[in-house]
Coordinates of C-alpha atoms in Angstrom, one line a residue:
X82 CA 53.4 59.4 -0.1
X83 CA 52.7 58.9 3.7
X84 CA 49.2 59.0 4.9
X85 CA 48.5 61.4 7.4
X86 CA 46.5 60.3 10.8
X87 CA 42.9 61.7 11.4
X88 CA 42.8 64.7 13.7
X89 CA 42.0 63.7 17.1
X90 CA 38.7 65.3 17.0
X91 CA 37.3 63.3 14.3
X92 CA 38.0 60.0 16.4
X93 CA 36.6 61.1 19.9
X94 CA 33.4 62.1 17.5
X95 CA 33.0 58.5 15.9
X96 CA 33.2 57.1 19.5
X97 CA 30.8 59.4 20.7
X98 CA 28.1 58.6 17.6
X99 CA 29.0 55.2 18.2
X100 CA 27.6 55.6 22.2
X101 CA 24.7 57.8 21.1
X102 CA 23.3 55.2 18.8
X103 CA 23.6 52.7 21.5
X104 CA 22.2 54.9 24.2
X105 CA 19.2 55.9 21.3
X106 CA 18.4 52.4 20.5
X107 CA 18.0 51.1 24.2
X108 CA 15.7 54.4 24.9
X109 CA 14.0 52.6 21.9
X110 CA 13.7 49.3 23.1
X111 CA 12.8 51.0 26.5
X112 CA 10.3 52.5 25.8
X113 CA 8.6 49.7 23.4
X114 CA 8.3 47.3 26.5
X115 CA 7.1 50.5 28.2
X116 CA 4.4 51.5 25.5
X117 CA 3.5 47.9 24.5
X118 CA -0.2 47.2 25.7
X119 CA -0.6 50.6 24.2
X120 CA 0.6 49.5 20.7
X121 CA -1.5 46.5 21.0
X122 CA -4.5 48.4 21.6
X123 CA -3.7 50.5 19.2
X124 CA -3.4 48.1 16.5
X125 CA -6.5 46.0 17.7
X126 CA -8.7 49.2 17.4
X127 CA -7.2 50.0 13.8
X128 CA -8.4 46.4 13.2
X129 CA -11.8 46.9 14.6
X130 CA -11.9 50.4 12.8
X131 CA -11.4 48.2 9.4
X132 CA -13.9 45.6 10.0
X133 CA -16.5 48.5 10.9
X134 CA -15.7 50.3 7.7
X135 CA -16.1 47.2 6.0
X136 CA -19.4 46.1 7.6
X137 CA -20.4 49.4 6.9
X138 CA -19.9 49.7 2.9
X139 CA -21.3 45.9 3.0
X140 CA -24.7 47.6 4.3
X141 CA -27.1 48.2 1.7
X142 CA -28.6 51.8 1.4
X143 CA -32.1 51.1 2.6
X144 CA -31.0 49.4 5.7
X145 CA -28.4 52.0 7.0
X146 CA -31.0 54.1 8.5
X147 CA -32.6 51.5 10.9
X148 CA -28.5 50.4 11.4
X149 CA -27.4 54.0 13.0
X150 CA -31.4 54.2 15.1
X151 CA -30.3 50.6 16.2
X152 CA -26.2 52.1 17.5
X153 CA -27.9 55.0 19.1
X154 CA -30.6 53.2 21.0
X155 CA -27.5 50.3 22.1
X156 CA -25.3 53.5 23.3
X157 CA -28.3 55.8 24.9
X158 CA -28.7 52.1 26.8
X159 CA -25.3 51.6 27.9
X160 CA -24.7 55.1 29.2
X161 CA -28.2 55.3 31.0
X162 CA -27.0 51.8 32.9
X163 CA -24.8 52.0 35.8
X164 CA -21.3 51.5 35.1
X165 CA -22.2 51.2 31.5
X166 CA -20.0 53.7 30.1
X167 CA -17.0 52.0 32.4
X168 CA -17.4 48.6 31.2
X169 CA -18.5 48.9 27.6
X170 CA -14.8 50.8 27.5
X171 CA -13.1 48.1 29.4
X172 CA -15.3 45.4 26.9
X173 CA -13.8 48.0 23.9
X174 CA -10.5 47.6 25.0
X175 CA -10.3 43.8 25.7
X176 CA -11.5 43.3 22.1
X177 CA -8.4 45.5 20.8
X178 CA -6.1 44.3 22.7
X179 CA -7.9 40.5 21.3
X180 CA -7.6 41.2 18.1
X181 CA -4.0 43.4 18.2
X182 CA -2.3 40.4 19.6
X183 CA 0.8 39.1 18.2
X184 CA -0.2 36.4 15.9
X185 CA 2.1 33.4 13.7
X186 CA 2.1 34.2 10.4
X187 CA 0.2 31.9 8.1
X188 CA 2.2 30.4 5.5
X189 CA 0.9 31.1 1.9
X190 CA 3.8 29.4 0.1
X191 CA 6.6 27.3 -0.2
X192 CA 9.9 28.3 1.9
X193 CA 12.7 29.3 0.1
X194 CA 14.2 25.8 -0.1
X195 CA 10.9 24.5 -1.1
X196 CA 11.1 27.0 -4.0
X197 CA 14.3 26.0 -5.1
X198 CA 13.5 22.3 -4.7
X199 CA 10.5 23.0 -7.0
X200 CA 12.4 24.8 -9.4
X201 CA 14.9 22.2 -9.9
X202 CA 12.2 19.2 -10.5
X203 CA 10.9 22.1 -13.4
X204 CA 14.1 22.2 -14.8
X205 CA 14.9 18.9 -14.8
X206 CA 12.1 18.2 -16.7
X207 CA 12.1 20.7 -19.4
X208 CA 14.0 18.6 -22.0
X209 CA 11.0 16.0 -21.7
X210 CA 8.1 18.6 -22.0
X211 CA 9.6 20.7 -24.1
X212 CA 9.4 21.3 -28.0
X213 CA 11.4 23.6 -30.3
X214 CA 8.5 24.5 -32.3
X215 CA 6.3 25.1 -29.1
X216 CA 5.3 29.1 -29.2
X217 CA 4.3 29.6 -26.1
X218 CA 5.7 26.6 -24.1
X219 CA 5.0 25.3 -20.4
X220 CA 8.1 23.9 -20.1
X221 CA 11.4 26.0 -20.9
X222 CA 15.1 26.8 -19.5
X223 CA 14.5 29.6 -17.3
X224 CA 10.7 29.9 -16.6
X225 CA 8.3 29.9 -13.6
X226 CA 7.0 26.2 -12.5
X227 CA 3.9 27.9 -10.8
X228 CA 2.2 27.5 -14.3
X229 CA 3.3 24.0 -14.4
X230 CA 2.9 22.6 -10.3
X231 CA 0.5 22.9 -8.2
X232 CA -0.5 20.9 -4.3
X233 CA 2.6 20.6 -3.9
X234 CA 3.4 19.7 -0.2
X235 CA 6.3 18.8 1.5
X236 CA 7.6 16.9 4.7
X237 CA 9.6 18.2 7.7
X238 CA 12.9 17.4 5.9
X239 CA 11.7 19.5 2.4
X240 CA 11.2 16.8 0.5
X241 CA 8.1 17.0 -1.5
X242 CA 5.5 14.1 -0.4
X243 CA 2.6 15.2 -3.4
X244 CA 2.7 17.4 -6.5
X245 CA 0.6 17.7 -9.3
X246 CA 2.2 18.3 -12.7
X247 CA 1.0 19.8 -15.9
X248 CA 2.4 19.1 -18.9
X249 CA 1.6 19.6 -22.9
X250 CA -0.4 18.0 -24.5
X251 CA 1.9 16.8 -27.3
X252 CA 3.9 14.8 -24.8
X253 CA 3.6 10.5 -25.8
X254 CA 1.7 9.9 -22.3
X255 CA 0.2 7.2 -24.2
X256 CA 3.6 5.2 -24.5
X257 CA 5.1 3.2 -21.4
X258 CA 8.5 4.2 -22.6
X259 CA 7.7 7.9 -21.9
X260 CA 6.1 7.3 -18.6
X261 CA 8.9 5.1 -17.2
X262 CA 11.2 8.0 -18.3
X263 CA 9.1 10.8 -16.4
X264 CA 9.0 8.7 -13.4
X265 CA 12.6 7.4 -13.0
X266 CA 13.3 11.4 -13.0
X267 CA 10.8 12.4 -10.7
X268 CA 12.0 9.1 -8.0
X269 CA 15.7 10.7 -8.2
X270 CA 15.0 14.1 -7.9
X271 CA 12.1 14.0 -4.8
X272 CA 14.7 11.3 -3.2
X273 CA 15.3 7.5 -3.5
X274 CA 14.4 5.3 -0.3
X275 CA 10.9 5.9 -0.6
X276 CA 7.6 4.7 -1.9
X277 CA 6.3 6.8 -5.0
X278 CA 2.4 6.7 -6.7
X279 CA 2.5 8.1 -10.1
X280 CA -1.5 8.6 -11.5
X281 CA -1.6 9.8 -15.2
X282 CA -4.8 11.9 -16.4
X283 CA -4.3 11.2 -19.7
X284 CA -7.6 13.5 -20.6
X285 CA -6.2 16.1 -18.3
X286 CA -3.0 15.9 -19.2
X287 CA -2.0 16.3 -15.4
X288 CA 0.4 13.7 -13.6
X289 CA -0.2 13.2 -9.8
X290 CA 2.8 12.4 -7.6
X291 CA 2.3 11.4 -4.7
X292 CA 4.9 9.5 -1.4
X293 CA 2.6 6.0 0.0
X294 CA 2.9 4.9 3.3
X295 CA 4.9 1.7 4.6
X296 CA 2.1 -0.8 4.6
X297 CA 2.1 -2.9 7.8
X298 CA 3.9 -5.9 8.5
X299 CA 2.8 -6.8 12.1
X300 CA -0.4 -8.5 11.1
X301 CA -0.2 -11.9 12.0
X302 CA -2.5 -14.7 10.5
X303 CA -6.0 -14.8 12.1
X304 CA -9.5 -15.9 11.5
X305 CA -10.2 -12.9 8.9
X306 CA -13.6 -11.9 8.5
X307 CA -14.5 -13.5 4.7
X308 CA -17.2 -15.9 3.5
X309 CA -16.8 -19.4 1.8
X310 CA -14.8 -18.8 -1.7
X311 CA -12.8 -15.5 -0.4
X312 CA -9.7 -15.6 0.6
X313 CA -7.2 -13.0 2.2
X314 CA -4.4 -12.2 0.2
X315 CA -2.4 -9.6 2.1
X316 CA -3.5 -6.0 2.4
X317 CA -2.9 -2.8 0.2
X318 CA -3.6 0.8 0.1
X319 CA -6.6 2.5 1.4
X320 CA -7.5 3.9 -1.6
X321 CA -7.0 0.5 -3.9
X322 CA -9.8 -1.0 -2.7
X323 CA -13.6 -0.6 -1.3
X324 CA -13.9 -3.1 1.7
X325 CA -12.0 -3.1 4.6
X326 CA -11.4 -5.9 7.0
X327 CA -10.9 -5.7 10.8
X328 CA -7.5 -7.2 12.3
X329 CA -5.6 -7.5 15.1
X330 CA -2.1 -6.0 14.8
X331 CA -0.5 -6.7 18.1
X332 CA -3.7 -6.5 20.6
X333 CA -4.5 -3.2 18.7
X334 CA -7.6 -3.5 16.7
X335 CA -7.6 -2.1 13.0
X336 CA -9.7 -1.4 10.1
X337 CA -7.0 -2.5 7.0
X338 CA -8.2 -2.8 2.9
X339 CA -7.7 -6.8 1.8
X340 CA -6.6 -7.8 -1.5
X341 CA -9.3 -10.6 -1.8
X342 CA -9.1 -13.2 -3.9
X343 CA -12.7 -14.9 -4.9
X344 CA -12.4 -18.7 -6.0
X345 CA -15.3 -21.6 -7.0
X346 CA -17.4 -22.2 -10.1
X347 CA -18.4 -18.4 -10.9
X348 CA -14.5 -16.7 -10.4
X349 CA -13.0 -15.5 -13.1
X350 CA -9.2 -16.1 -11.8
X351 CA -9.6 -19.5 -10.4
X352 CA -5.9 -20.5 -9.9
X353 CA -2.8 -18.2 -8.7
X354 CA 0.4 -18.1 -9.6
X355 CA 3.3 -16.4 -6.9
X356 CA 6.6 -15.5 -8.0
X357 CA 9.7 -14.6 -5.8
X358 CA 12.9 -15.1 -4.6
X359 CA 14.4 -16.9 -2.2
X360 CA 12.8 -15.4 1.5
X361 CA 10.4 -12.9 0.1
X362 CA 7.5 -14.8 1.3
X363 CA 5.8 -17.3 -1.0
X364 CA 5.9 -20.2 1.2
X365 CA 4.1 -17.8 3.8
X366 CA 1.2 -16.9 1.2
X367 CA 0.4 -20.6 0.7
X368 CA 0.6 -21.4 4.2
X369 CA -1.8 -18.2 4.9
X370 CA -3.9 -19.9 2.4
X371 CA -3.7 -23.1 3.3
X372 CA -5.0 -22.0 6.8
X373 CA -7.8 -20.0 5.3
X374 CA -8.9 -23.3 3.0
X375 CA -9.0 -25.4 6.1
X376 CA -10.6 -23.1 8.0
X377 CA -13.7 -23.2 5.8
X378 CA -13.9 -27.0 5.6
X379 CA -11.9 -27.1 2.4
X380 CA -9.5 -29.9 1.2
X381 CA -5.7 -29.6 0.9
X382 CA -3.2 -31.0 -0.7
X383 CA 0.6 -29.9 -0.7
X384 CA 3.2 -30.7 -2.8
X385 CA 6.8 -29.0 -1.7
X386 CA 9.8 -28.8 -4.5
X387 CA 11.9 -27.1 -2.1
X388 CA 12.4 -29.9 1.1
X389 CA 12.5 -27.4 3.5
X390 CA 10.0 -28.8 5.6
X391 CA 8.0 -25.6 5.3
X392 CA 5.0 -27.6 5.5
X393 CA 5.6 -29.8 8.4
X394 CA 2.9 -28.5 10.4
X395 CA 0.2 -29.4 8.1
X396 CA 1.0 -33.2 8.0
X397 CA -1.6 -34.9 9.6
X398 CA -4.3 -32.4 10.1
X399 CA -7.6 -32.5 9.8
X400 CA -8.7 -32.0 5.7
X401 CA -4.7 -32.1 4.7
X402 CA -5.3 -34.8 2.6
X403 CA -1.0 -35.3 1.9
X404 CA 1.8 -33.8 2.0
X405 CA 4.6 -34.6 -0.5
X406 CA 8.0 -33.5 -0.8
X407 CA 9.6 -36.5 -3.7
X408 CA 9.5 -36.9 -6.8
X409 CA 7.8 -40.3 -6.9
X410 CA 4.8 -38.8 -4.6
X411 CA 4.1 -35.6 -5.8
X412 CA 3.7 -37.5 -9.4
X413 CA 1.1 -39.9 -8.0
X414 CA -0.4 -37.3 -6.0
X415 CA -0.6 -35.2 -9.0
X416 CA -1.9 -37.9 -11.3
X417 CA -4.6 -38.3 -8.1
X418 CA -6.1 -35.2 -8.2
X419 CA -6.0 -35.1 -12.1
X420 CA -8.9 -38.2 -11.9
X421 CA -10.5 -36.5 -9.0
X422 CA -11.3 -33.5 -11.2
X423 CA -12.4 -36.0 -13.8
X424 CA -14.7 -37.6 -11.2
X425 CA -16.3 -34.6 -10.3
X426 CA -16.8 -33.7 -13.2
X427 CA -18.7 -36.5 -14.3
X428 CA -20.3 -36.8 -11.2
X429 CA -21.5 -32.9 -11.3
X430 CA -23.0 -33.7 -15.3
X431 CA -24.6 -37.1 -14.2
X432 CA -26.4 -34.9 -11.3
X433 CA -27.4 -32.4 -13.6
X434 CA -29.0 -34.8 -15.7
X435 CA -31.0 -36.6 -13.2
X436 CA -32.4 -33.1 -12.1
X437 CA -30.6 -33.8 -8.5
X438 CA -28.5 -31.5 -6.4
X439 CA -24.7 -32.2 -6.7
X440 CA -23.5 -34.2 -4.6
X441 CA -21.5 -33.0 -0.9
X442 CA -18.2 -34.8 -1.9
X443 CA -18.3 -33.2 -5.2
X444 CA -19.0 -29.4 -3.5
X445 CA -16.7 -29.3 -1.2
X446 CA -13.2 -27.3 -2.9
X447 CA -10.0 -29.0 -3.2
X448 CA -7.0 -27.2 -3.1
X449 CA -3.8 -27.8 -4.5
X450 CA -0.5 -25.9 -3.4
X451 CA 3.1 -26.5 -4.9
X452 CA 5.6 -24.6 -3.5
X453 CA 9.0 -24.7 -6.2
X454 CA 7.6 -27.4 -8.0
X455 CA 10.3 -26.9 -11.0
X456 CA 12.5 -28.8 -8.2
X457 CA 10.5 -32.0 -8.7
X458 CA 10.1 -31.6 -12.0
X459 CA 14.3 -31.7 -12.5
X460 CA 14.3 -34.6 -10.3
X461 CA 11.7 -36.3 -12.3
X462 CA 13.2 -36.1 -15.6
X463 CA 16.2 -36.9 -14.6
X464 CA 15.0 -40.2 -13.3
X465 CA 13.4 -41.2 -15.9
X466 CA 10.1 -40.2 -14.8
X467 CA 7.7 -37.9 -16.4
X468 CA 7.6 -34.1 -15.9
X469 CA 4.6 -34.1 -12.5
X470 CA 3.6 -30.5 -13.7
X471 CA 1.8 -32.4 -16.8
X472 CA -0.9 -33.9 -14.4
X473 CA -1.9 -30.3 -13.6
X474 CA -3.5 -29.3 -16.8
X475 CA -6.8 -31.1 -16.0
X476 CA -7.2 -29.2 -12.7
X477 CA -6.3 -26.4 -14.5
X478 CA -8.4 -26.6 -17.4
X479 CA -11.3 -27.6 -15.7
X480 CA -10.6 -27.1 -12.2
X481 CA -13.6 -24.1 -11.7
X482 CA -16.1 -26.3 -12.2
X483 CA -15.2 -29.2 -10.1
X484 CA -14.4 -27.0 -7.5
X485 CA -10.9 -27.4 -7.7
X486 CA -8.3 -24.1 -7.0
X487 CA -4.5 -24.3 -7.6
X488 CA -1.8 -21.9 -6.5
X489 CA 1.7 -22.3 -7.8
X490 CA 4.8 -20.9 -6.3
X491 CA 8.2 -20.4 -7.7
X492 CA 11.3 -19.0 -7.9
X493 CA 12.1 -16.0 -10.6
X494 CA 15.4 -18.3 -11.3
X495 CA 12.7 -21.2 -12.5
X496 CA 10.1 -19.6 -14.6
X497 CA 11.3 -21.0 -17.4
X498 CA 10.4 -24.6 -16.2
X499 CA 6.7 -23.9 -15.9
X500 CA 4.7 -25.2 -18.5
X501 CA 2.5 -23.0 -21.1
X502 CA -0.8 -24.7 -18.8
X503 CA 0.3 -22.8 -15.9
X504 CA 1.0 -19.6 -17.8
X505 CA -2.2 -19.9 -19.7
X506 CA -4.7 -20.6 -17.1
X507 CA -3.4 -18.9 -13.4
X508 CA -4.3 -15.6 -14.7
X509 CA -4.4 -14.2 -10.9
X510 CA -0.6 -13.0 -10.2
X511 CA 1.6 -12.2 -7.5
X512 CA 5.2 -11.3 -7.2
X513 CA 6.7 -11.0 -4.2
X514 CA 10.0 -9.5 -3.0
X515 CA 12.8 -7.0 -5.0
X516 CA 12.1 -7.5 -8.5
X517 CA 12.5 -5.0 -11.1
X518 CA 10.0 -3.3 -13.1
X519 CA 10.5 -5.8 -15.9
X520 CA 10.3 -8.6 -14.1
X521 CA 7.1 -7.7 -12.3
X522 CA 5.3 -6.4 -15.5
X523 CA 6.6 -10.0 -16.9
X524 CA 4.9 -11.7 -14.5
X525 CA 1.8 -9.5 -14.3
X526 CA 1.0 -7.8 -17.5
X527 CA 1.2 -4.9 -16.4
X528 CA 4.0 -2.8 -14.3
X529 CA 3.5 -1.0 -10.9
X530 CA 2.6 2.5 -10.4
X531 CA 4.6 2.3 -8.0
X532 CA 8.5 3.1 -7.8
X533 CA 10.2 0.3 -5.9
X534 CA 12.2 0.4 -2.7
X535 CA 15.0 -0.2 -1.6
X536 CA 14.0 -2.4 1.4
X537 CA 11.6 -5.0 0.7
X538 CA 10.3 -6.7 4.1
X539 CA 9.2 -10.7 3.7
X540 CA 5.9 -10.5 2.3
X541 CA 6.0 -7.5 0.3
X542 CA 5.1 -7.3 -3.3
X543 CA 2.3 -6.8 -5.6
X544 CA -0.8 -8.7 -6.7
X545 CA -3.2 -8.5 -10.0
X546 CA -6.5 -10.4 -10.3
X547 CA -7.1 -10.7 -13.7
X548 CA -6.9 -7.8 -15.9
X549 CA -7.5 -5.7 -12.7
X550 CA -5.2 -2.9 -11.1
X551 CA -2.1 -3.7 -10.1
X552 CA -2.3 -3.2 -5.9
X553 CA 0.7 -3.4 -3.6
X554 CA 0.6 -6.0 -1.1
X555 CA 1.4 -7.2 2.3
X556 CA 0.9 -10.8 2.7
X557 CA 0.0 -11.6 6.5
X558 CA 2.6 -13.3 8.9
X559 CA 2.5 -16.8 8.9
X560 CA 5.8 -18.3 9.5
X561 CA 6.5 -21.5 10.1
X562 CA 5.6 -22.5 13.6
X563 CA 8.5 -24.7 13.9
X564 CA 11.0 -22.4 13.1
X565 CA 13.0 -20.6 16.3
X566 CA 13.8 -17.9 14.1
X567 CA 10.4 -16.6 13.2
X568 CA 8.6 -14.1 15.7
X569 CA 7.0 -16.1 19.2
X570 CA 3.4 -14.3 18.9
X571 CA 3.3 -15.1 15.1
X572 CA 4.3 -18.7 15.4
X573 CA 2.1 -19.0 18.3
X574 CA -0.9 -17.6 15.8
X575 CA -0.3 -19.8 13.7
X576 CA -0.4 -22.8 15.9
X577 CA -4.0 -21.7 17.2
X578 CA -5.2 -21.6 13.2
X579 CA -4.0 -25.0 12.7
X580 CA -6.9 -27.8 12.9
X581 CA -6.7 -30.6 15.1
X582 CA -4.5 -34.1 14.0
X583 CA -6.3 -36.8 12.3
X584 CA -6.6 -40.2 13.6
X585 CA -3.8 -42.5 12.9
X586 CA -4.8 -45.0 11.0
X587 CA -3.6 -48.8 10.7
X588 CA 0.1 -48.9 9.3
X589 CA 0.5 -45.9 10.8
X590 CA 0.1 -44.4 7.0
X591 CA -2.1 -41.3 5.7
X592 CA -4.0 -42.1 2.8
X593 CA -6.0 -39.7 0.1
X594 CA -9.5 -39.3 1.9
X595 CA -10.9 -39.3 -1.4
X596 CA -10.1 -42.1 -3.2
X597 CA -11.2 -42.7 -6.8
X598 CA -13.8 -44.9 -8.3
X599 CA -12.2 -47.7 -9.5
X600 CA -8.7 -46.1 -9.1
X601 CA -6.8 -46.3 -5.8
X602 CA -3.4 -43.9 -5.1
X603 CA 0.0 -45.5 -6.2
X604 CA 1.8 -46.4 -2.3
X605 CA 3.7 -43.9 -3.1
X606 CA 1.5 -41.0 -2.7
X607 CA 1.1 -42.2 1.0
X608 CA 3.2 -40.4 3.3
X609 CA 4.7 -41.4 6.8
X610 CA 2.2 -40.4 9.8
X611 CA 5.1 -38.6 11.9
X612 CA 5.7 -39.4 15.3
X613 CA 7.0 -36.3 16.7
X614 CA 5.0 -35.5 19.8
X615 CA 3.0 -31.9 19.6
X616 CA 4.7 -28.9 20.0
X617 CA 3.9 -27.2 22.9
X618 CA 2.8 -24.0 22.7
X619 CA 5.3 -20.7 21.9
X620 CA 5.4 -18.4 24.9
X621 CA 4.4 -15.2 24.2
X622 CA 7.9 -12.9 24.1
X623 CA 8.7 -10.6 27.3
X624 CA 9.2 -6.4 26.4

């Protein structure tokens, strides 16, 4: 059946409606420009109206008698002044129009994507917090996170940057397992490439998440403000520690928190062990230290597995007493230092018993750095030699009290190499560089509570003294001044740290500085005074 068309009235009448509404809502808008200060001043003196009511029913009984004598007194004054009644309206009207201004509204809440963000993290983590035989559960398919979240905030792109989460008090908080599960969830859902802080309140049954800032990688190595027996580490969070130390970073001054590490008879971690891989930055921390232990008139001695020449520019200086990179060396130089804790210790007990003060030679710390010293080891054995990390267990075993520190760094690919003495007695720990969450609790007894990133610049890692917290850390920039890769105002800081050259002496040979009673150094342990004229100074680099 055909439709029939609309009469031709009905369609001139739509387009007529259709011009009336136009015409009615421009009047409108018309006449809202038009009438605006009077809407403002209008809602301003609604809002005054309000307060006044308010102030009013706020007055107690007994004082709203001398409150109206007070108004009447203020208004018989303002209409006896001249002009009074004139400007205490035009005063009247600037306040309404004040406080009946357009304002921004506050925001109480979370946006709408913020909502449904939230409500996807609750979700996701009912089948964790959850129970069948829960009545009345926090956690369910379905239900409202407001019981369950709270300070939550989020960044410009929506992500959330802190939350605090409630959850039941049944759940196994107590076991790592659960906890690694909660947070591996919580790093995928608030989004990977960042830097996550999970805090349990195991009392409160509560979990804080919260997104940590980069730490900063532009501090360079420089005289750091410490005392004999501390030395700089890297830094870490603000909230990790109580001390701050002032730096330079660039020519901008700063007020950074230190990991410190405290060495010398009365530390209770005196030896270090740093683990990484290849380029994350151990060869930097022992050079940082290195520079830290000359700086305060300490002895050092370096023995380098890797033959790199990392440690080039410590040859020759002023308390280095050797630096060896062979097999043959680092043995004697090993076996050295093994009798030179020996010697101080028997030196410090014959003091003791004469009722004297020990004596200066004795006092003063000796350092001992290896960098990869597995490599030696192989090498060792394979000559025929014996295993050099077998001299260390005197130093290590007795090394606090002779004033002797040791720091041992190596590769993740070699820890199987090290001896149970280094294990046993380096119970300060760093690992440096990606490493999984295994790996670093291996290392450090404990894991991070912290998720890792994806990006880990040179330097980066985490540190434990003891049976301390576990802090992140930034080791400070102390390349290699030698290298023409490494940044020009960082090479050129390091070069001012480094003390002055020793005197050559006659065979153009340096020997230990320290030799033993009745015991001289093998030849071997006497390396080649180099010949290389000093470097000149690195330019500073042009913007």
């Amino acid at each position: 059946m055909a439709r029939r068309p609309l009469p031709r009235i009905l369609i001139s009448g739509t387009a007529s409606l259709a011009r009336g509404r136009d015409f009615a809502r421009t009047a409108a808008d018309s006449a809202t420009d038009v009438l605006h200060p009077l809407l403002v001043i209008g809602r301003g003196l609604r809002v005054l109206a309000s307060a006044w009511r308010r102030k009013w029913a706020g007055t107690p009984k007994d004082k709203r008698g001398p409150a109206l004598f007070l108004g009447a007194a203020c208004v018989l004054v303002v209409a006896l002044v001249p002009y009074g009644p004139l400007l205490a309206l035009i005063t009247l009207m600037a306040a309404a129009a004040w406080q009946g201004r357009a304002r921004t509204p506050v925001k109480t809440g979370p946006s709408e994507a913020e909502t449904e963000r939230l409500g996807s993290l609750y979700e996701a983590l009912v089948p964790y917090f959850s129970i069948p035989e829960d009545p009345n559960p926090l956690f369910a398919h379905g239900g409202s996170w407001d019981q369950a979240f709270s300070g939550h905030e989020f960044d410009e792109a929506g992500r959330v940057t802190r939350l605090r989460i409630r959850y039941p008090a049944y759940f196994t908080d107590g076991e790592a397992a659960s906890r690694a599960r909660i947070e591996a969830l919580l790093h995928a859902k608030s989004g990977r490439g960042r830097e996550y802080r999970f805090d349990w309140d195991e009392e409160g049954n509560q979990l804080d998440l919260s997104v940590l800032a980069a730490l900063p990688t532009g501090i360079a190595a420089q005289p750091f403000v410490t005392s004999p027996g501390e030395t700089v580490l890297g830094f870490t969070d603000a909230g990790s520690v109580r001390r701050t130390l002032p730096v330079l970073e660039g020519d901008e001054p700063r007020d950074v928190p230190p990991v410190i590490w405290r060495t010398g008879p009365r530390s209770t971690e005196p030896h270090l062990l740093a683990v990484g891989q290849p380029g994350s930055g151990t060869s930097t921390l022992l050079r940082s230290i290195a520079l830290q232990a000359l700086r305060h008139g300490s002895d050092v001695l370096i023995v380098e597995g890797g033959d790199t020449g990392e440690f080039a520019c410590l040859s020759g200086r002023t308390g280095v007493l050797a630096v060896e990179c062979g097999p043959t060396g680092a043995l004697a130089t090993l076996e050295w230092a093994a009798h030179e804790t020996e010697r101080r210790l028997i030196a410090g007990h014959r003091a003791r018993e004469a009722g004297r003060p020990a004596p200066e030679d004795i006092r003063r710390p000796l350092w001992i750095l290896l960098d990869q010293p597995s490599v030696l080891a192989h090498l060792a054995v394979s000559e025929g030699h014996p295993d050099p990390l077998g001299r260390l267990q005197v130093p290590l075993r007795h090394g606090r009290a002779a004033h002797v520190t040791v720091v041992v760094a190596e590769h993740f690919d070699h820890l199987e190499l090290l001896n149970d003495a280094i294990w046993q007695h380096t119970r300060a720990r760093i690992v440096l560089g990606p490493a999984s969450i295994q790996q670093t609790a291996d290392v450090l007894g404990l894991p991070p509570h912290t998720t890792p990133t994806a990006q880990v610049p040179p330097g980066r890692g985490y540190a434990r003294l003891g049976t301390g917290p576990v802090h992140r850390l930034q080791v400070p920039a102390t390349p290699d001044p030698y290298d023409d890769g490494a940044h020009a105002a960082h090479r050129q800081a390091v070069l001012e740290l480094l003390p002055a050259r020793k005197p050559a002496v006659a065979g153009h040979h340096l020997t230990l500085n320290k030799p033993l009673q009745g015991h001289q150094p093998p030849a071997q342990a006497q390396a080649p005074e180099t010949d290389a004229p000093e470097i000149p100074e690195v330019p500073a680099e042009t913007p």
